[in-house]
mmCIF file of N, CA and C in Angstrom:
data_model
loop_
_atom_site.group_PDB
_atom_site.id
_atom_site.type_symbol
_atom_site.label_atom_id
_atom_site.label_comp_id
_atom_site.label_asym_id
_atom_site.label_seq_id
_atom_site.Cartn_x
_atom_site.Cartn_y
_atom_site.Cartn_z
ATOM 1 N N MET R 28 20.480 2.629 -96.748
ATOM 2 C CA MET R 28 20.334 1.828 -95.609
ATOM 3 C C MET R 28 20.368 0.378 -96.463
ATOM 4 N N THR R 29 21.100 -0.314 -95.672
ATOM 5 C CA THR R 29 21.265 -1.890 -96.435
ATOM 6 C C THR R 29 20.499 -2.541 -95.407
ATOM 7 N N VAL R 30 20.559 -4.083 -95.896
ATOM 8 C CA VAL R 30 19.504 -4.960 -95.330
ATOM 9 C C VAL R 30 20.114 -5.366 -93.814
ATOM 10 N N SER R 31 21.467 -5.320 -93.854
ATOM 11 C CA SER R 31 22.047 -5.469 -92.387
ATOM 12 C C SER R 31 21.564 -4.556 -91.280
ATOM 13 N N MET R 32 21.224 -3.126 -91.699
ATOM 14 C CA MET R 32 20.875 -2.279 -90.767
ATOM 15 C C MET R 32 19.451 -2.388 -90.202
ATOM 16 N N LEU R 33 18.533 -3.135 -91.154
ATOM 17 C CA LEU R 33 17.228 -3.300 -90.828
ATOM 18 C C LEU R 33 16.913 -3.905 -89.583
ATOM 19 N N PRO R 34 17.548 -5.189 -89.092
ATOM 20 C CA PRO R 34 17.465 -5.606 -87.923
ATOM 21 C C PRO R 34 17.503 -4.865 -86.820
ATOM 22 N N GLY R 35 18.628 -4.007 -86.820
ATOM 23 C CA GLY R 35 19.273 -3.267 -85.792
ATOM 24 C C GLY R 35 18.083 -1.984 -85.613
ATOM 25 N N ILE R 36 17.710 -1.461 -86.550
ATOM 26 C CA ILE R 36 16.550 -0.270 -86.462
ATOM 27 C C ILE R 36 15.336 -0.764 -85.813
ATOM 28 N N LEU R 37 14.839 -2.047 -86.417
ATOM 29 C CA LEU R 37 13.649 -2.773 -85.860
ATOM 30 C C LEU R 37 13.880 -2.808 -84.216
ATOM 31 N N VAL R 38 15.125 -3.181 -83.792
ATOM 32 C CA VAL R 38 15.319 -3.655 -82.262
ATOM 33 C C VAL R 38 15.249 -2.254 -81.606
ATOM 34 N N LEU R 39 15.703 -1.211 -82.208
ATOM 35 C CA LEU R 39 15.731 0.111 -81.317
ATOM 36 C C LEU R 39 14.400 0.632 -81.477
ATOM 37 N N LEU R 40 13.357 0.421 -82.242
ATOM 38 C CA LEU R 40 12.181 0.959 -82.361
ATOM 39 C C LEU R 40 11.365 1.015 -81.161
ATOM 40 N N PRO R 41 11.095 0.115 -80.327
ATOM 41 C CA PRO R 41 10.609 0.304 -78.991
ATOM 42 C C PRO R 41 11.154 1.305 -77.934
ATOM 43 N N LEU R 42 12.377 1.528 -78.216
ATOM 44 C CA LEU R 42 13.102 2.639 -77.458
ATOM 45 C C LEU R 42 12.594 4.040 -77.908
ATOM 46 N N ALA R 43 12.661 4.203 -79.106
ATOM 47 C CA ALA R 43 11.966 5.449 -79.820
ATOM 48 C C ALA R 43 10.603 5.611 -79.705
ATOM 49 N N VAL R 44 9.864 4.656 -79.450
ATOM 50 C CA VAL R 44 8.353 4.649 -79.346
ATOM 51 C C VAL R 44 8.086 5.166 -77.898
ATOM 52 N N GLY R 45 8.690 4.605 -76.703
ATOM 53 C CA GLY R 45 8.559 4.557 -75.399
ATOM 54 C C GLY R 45 7.265 3.615 -74.885
ATOM 55 N N PRO R 46 6.860 3.960 -73.547
ATOM 56 C CA PRO R 46 6.049 2.837 -73.126
ATOM 57 C C PRO R 46 4.399 3.300 -73.619
ATOM 58 N N LEU R 47 3.738 2.335 -73.797
ATOM 59 C CA LEU R 47 2.457 2.427 -74.227
ATOM 60 C C LEU R 47 1.477 3.062 -73.242
ATOM 61 N N PRO R 48 0.590 3.687 -73.387
ATOM 62 C CA PRO R 48 -0.202 4.378 -72.557
ATOM 63 C C PRO R 48 -0.966 3.227 -71.790
ATOM 64 N N GLN R 49 -1.250 3.583 -70.407
ATOM 65 C CA GLN R 49 -1.972 2.476 -69.626
ATOM 66 C C GLN R 49 -3.613 2.525 -69.857
ATOM 67 N N PRO R 50 -4.320 1.472 -69.960
ATOM 68 C CA PRO R 50 -5.764 1.970 -69.963
ATOM 69 C C PRO R 50 -6.405 2.779 -68.750
ATOM 70 N N ALA R 51 -7.531 3.652 -68.885
ATOM 71 C CA ALA R 51 -7.760 4.447 -67.739
ATOM 72 C C ALA R 51 -8.504 3.288 -66.848
ATOM 73 N N ARG R 52 -8.367 3.315 -65.439
ATOM 74 C CA ARG R 52 -9.017 2.651 -64.493
ATOM 75 C C ARG R 52 -10.161 3.559 -63.624
ATOM 76 N N THR R 53 -11.106 3.439 -64.526
ATOM 77 C CA THR R 53 -12.370 4.169 -63.858
ATOM 78 C C THR R 53 -13.622 3.584 -64.196
ATOM 79 N N ILE R 54 -14.489 3.908 -63.493
ATOM 80 C CA ILE R 54 -15.676 3.207 -63.732
ATOM 81 C C ILE R 54 -16.653 4.478 -64.242
ATOM 82 N N THR R 55 -17.181 4.287 -65.491
ATOM 83 C CA THR R 55 -18.333 5.351 -66.173
ATOM 84 C C THR R 55 -19.820 4.868 -65.558
ATOM 85 N N ALA R 56 -20.541 5.723 -65.043
ATOM 86 C CA ALA R 56 -21.745 5.524 -64.536
ATOM 87 C C ALA R 56 -22.821 6.593 -65.568
ATOM 88 N N ASP R 57 -23.593 6.125 -66.426
ATOM 89 C CA ASP R 57 -24.285 7.319 -67.152
ATOM 90 C C ASP R 57 -25.601 7.406 -66.245
ATOM 91 N N LEU R 58 -25.816 8.814 -66.264
ATOM 92 C CA LEU R 58 -26.793 9.375 -65.309
ATOM 93 C C LEU R 58 -28.237 9.528 -66.386
ATOM 94 N N CYS R 59 -29.550 9.855 -65.431
ATOM 95 C CA CYS R 59 -30.596 10.006 -66.198
ATOM 96 C C CYS R 59 -30.704 10.960 -67.115
ATOM 97 N N ASN R 60 -29.929 12.145 -66.894
ATOM 98 C CA ASN R 60 -30.475 13.192 -67.628
ATOM 99 C C ASN R 60 -29.380 13.346 -68.859
ATOM 100 N N GLY R 61 -28.566 12.348 -69.121
ATOM 101 C CA GLY R 61 -27.779 12.297 -70.404
ATOM 102 C C GLY R 61 -26.288 12.235 -69.940
ATOM 103 N N GLY R 62 -25.930 12.902 -68.846
ATOM 104 C CA GLY R 62 -24.444 12.972 -68.301
ATOM 105 C C GLY R 62 -23.685 11.761 -68.120
ATOM 106 N N SER R 63 -22.746 11.752 -67.599
ATOM 107 C CA SER R 63 -22.107 10.655 -67.127
ATOM 108 C C SER R 63 -21.199 11.044 -66.128
ATOM 109 N N VAL R 64 -20.663 10.132 -65.292
ATOM 110 C CA VAL R 64 -19.772 10.368 -63.932
ATOM 111 C C VAL R 64 -18.793 9.411 -64.193
ATOM 112 N N GLU R 65 -17.397 9.756 -64.045
ATOM 113 C CA GLU R 65 -16.310 8.784 -64.070
ATOM 114 C C GLU R 65 -15.760 8.664 -62.538
ATOM 115 N N ILE R 66 -15.701 7.585 -62.078
ATOM 116 C CA ILE R 66 -14.946 7.340 -60.703
ATOM 117 C C ILE R 66 -13.788 6.714 -60.802
ATOM 118 N N PRO R 67 -12.875 7.242 -60.328
ATOM 119 C CA PRO R 67 -11.562 6.578 -60.420
ATOM 120 C C PRO R 67 -11.389 5.351 -59.418
ATOM 121 N N VAL R 68 -10.874 4.418 -59.787
ATOM 122 C CA VAL R 68 -10.591 3.025 -59.310
ATOM 123 C C VAL R 68 -9.122 2.882 -58.845
ATOM 124 N N ASP R 69 -8.974 3.052 -57.440
ATOM 125 C CA ASP R 69 -7.497 2.707 -57.048
ATOM 126 C C ASP R 69 -7.160 1.393 -56.737
ATOM 127 N N ARG R 70 -6.141 0.866 -57.119
ATOM 128 C CA ARG R 70 -5.871 -0.470 -56.625
ATOM 129 C C ARG R 70 -5.141 -0.644 -55.293
ATOM 130 N N ASN R 71 -4.717 0.485 -54.901
ATOM 131 C CA ASN R 71 -3.830 0.447 -53.491
ATOM 132 C C ASN R 71 -4.834 0.706 -52.533
ATOM 133 N N PRO R 72 -4.587 -0.305 -51.530
ATOM 134 C CA PRO R 72 -5.456 -0.529 -50.313
ATOM 135 C C PRO R 72 -5.231 1.051 -49.489
ATOM 136 N N ALA R 73 -6.305 1.533 -48.608
ATOM 137 C CA ALA R 73 -5.980 2.584 -47.845
ATOM 138 C C ALA R 73 -5.189 2.439 -46.834
ATOM 139 N N ARG R 74 -4.372 3.484 -46.415
ATOM 140 C CA ARG R 74 -3.535 3.262 -45.443
ATOM 141 C C ARG R 74 -4.310 3.380 -44.106
ATOM 142 N N GLU R 75 -3.897 2.487 -42.968
ATOM 143 C CA GLU R 75 -4.446 2.890 -41.645
ATOM 144 C C GLU R 75 -4.048 3.908 -40.743
ATOM 145 N N GLU R 76 -4.824 4.548 -40.359
ATOM 146 C CA GLU R 76 -4.780 5.806 -39.366
ATOM 147 C C GLU R 76 -3.716 5.498 -38.472
ATOM 148 N N PRO R 77 -2.709 6.363 -38.075
ATOM 149 C CA PRO R 77 -1.791 6.149 -36.807
ATOM 150 C C PRO R 77 -2.910 5.995 -35.484
ATOM 151 N N CYS R 78 -2.183 5.570 -34.447
ATOM 152 C CA CYS R 78 -2.894 5.357 -33.448
ATOM 153 C C CYS R 78 -2.707 6.646 -32.488
ATOM 154 N N ALA R 79 -4.013 7.415 -32.351
ATOM 155 C CA ALA R 79 -4.000 8.303 -31.472
ATOM 156 C C ALA R 79 -3.318 8.313 -30.080
ATOM 157 N N VAL R 80 -2.597 9.260 -29.498
ATOM 158 C CA VAL R 80 -1.711 8.943 -28.182
ATOM 159 C C VAL R 80 -2.998 9.026 -27.007
ATOM 160 N N LYS R 81 -4.050 9.742 -27.246
ATOM 161 C CA LYS R 81 -5.078 9.740 -26.119
ATOM 162 C C LYS R 81 -5.856 8.192 -26.306
ATOM 163 N N ALA R 82 -6.189 8.000 -27.440
ATOM 164 C CA ALA R 82 -6.958 6.650 -27.525
ATOM 165 C C ALA R 82 -6.138 5.545 -27.257
ATOM 166 N N CYS R 83 -5.087 5.348 -27.285
ATOM 167 C CA CYS R 83 -4.186 4.200 -27.397
ATOM 168 C C CYS R 83 -3.899 3.438 -26.065
ATOM 169 N N HIS R 84 -4.509 2.207 -25.756
ATOM 170 C CA HIS R 84 -4.388 1.527 -24.527
ATOM 171 C C HIS R 84 -3.453 0.454 -24.669
ATOM 172 N N ALA R 85 -2.191 0.865 -24.379
ATOM 173 C CA ALA R 85 -1.047 -0.170 -24.584
ATOM 174 C C ALA R 85 -1.173 -0.994 -23.188
ATOM 175 N N GLY R 86 -1.532 -0.377 -22.145
ATOM 176 C CA GLY R 86 -1.398 -0.895 -21.027
ATOM 177 C C GLY R 86 -0.372 -0.374 -19.863
ATOM 178 N N SER R 87 0.422 0.409 -20.565
ATOM 179 C CA SER R 87 1.478 0.934 -19.622
ATOM 180 C C SER R 87 1.034 2.245 -18.939
ATOM 181 N N CYS R 88 0.000 2.774 -19.480
ATOM 182 C CA CYS R 88 -0.324 4.190 -19.084
ATOM 183 C C CYS R 88 -1.506 4.007 -18.037
ATOM 184 N N ARG R 89 -2.009 2.803 -17.809
ATOM 185 C CA ARG R 89 -3.261 2.723 -16.793
ATOM 186 C C ARG R 89 -2.812 2.232 -15.480
ATOM 187 N N LYS R 90 -3.616 2.558 -14.776
ATOM 188 C CA LYS R 90 -3.208 2.406 -13.069
ATOM 189 C C LYS R 90 -3.211 0.847 -13.012
ATOM 190 N N ARG R 91 -2.333 0.598 -11.958
ATOM 191 C CA ARG R 91 -1.959 -1.037 -11.741
ATOM 192 C C ARG R 91 -2.746 -0.847 -10.493
ATOM 193 N N PHE R 92 -3.360 -2.336 -10.371
ATOM 194 C CA PHE R 92 -4.152 -2.779 -9.244
ATOM 195 C C PHE R 92 -3.183 -3.275 -8.129
ATOM 196 N N ASP R 93 -3.384 -2.490 -7.222
ATOM 197 C CA ASP R 93 -2.484 -3.007 -5.946
ATOM 198 C C ASP R 93 -3.086 -4.060 -5.082
ATOM 199 N N LEU R 94 -2.228 -5.189 -5.181
ATOM 200 C CA LEU R 94 -2.446 -6.340 -4.563
ATOM 201 C C LEU R 94 -2.343 -6.407 -3.111
ATOM 202 N N ALA R 95 -1.856 -5.150 -2.328
ATOM 203 C CA ALA R 95 -1.776 -5.285 -0.850
ATOM 204 C C ALA R 95 -3.001 -4.761 -0.337
ATOM 205 N N GLN R 96 -4.148 -4.265 -1.168
ATOM 206 C CA GLN R 96 -5.119 -3.527 -0.357
ATOM 207 C C GLN R 96 -6.096 -4.823 -0.070
#
């Protein structure tokens, strides 16, 4: 190995190692009996439930008031 190859090898080192592990996103709670509980923390917001057809009141399915009465 020559001195001119050393920078090239150092540049390729991150490709050989790969991505570093991410820290765990959990909350650890210690219990009174000596145990512990890990609660995962999700950063993604909860998705909204789709509108149920029976409960959806868009106004088009309601009876119209008859002005002639």
